[in-house]
C-alpha positions as a Markdown table, in Angstrom:
| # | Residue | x | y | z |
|---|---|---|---|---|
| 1 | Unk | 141.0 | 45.5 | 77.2 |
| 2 | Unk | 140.6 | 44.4 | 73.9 |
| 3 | Unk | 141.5 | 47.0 | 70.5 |
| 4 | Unk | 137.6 | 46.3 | 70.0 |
| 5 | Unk | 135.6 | 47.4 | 72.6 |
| 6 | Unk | 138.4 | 51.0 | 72.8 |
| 7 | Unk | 137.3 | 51.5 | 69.6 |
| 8 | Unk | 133.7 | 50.9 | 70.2 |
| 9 | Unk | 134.0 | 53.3 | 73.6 |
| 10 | Unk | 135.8 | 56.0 | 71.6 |
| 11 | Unk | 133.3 | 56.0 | 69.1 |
| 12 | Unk | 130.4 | 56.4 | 71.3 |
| 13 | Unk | 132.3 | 59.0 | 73.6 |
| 14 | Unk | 132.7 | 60.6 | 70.1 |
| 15 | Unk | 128.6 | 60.2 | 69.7 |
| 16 | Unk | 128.3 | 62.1 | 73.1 |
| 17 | Unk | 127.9 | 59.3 | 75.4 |
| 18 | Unk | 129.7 | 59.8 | 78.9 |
| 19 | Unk | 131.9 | 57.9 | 81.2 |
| 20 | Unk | 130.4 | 56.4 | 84.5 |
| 21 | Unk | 131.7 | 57.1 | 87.6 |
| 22 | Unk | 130.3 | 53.6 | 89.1 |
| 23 | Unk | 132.5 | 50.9 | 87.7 |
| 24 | Unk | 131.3 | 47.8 | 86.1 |
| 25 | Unk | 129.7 | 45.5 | 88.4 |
| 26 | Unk | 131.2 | 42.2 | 86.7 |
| 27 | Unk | 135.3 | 43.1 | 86.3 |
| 28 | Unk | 135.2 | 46.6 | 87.9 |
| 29 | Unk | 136.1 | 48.1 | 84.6 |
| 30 | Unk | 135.5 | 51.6 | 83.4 |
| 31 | Unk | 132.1 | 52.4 | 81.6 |
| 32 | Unk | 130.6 | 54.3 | 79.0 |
| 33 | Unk | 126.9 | 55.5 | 78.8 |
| 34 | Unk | 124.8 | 56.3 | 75.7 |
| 35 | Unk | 121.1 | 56.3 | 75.5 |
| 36 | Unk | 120.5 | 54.3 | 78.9 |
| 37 | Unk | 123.0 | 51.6 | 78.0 |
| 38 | Unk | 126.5 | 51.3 | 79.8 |
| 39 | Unk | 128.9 | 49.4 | 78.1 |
| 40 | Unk | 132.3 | 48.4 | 80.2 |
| 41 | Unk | 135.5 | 48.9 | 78.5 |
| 42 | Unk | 137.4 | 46.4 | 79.8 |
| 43 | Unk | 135.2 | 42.9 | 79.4 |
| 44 | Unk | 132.5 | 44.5 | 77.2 |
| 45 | Unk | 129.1 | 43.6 | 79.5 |
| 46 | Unk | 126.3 | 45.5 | 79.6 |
| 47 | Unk | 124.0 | 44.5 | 83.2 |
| 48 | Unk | 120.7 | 44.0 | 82.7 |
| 49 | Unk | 118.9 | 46.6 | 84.5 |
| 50 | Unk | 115.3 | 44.2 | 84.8 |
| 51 | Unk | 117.7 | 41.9 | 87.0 |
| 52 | Unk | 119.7 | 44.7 | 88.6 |
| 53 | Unk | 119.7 | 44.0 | 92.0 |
| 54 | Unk | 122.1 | 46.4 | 94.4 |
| 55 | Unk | 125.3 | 44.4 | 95.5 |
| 56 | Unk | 125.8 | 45.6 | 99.3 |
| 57 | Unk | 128.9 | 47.7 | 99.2 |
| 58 | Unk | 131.4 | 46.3 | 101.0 |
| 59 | Unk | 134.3 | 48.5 | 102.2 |
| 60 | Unk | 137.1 | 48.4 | 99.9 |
| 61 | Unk | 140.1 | 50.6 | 100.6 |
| 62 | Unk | 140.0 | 53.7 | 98.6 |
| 63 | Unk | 142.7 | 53.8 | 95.4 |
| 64 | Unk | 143.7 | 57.7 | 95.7 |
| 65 | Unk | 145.2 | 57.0 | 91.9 |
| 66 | Unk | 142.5 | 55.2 | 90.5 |
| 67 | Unk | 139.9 | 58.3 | 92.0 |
| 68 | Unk | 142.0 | 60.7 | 90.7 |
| 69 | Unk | 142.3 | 59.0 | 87.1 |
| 70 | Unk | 138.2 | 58.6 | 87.1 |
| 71 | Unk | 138.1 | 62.7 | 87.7 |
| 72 | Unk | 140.7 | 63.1 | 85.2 |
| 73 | Unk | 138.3 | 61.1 | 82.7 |
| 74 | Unk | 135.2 | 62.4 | 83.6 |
| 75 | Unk | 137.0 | 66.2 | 82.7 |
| 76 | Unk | 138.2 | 64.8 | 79.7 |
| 77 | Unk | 135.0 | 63.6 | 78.5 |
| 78 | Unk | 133.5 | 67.2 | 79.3 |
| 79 | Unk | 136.0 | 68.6 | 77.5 |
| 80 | Unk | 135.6 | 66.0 | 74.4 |
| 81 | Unk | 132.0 | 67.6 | 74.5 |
| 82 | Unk | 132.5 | 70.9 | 74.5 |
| 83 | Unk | 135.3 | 71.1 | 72.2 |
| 84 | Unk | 135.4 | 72.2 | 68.3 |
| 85 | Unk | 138.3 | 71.8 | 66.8 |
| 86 | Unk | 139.2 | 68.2 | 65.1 |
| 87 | Unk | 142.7 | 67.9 | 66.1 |
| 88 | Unk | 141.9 | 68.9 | 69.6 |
| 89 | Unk | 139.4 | 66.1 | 70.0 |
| 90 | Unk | 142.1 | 63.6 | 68.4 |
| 91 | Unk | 144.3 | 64.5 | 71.4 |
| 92 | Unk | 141.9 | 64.1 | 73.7 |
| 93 | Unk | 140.7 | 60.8 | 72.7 |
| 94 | Unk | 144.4 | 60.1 | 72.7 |
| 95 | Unk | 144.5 | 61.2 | 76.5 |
| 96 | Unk | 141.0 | 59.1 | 77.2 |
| 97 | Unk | 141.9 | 55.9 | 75.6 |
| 98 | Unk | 145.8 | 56.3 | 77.7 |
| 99 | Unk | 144.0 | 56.9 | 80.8 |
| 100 | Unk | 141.8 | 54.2 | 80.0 |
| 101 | Unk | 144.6 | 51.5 | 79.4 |
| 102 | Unk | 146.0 | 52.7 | 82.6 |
| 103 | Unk | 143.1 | 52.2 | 85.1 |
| 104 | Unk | 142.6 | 48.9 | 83.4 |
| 105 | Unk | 146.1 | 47.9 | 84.4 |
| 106 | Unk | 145.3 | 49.0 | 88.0 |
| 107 | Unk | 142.4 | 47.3 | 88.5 |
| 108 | Unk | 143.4 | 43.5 | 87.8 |
């Protein structure tokens, strides 16, 4: 994942956009959505929606860490939202952008 598009994810988490549960349908990467637009963190595509067509699933076995890393973000990101205090959103971005690096790693 390049320094670029974490920067570009942590500023838009930071503009209230939210992380996607689905991963990105190119790499499998972890997105971010803001104003209709999901951006993947990992190889930086966005998929056009007017040629979206649904990819059957195909059964994949489940990655308990990688599902329990998603949840972890998707509570950080809540929290991110809801919180005041400067330094407190520092440490979360801090936590977001480790957990971020990590499920990258686990998904090549």
């Amino acid at each position: 994942m390049s320094q670029d598009l974490r920067k570009k994810a942590v500023e838009l988490l930071l503009k209230g956009a939210t992380l996607l549960a689905e991963p990105c349908p190119y790499c499998k990467g972890v997105r971010v959505m803001k104003d209709g637009n999901a951006l993947c963190v990992s190889c930086g595509k966005e998929p056009d929606q007017s040629k979206a067509v649904e990819a059957p699933k195909i059964d994949q076995p489940a990655n308990p860490i990688l599902d329990s890393m998603n949840k972890k973000l998707e509570e950080l990101t809540k929290e991110l939202e809801a919180e005041k205090d400067h330094e407190k959103q520092q440490q979360i971005l801090k936590s977001i952008n480790a957990l971020l690096e990590t499920v990258s790693k686990l998904q090549k």
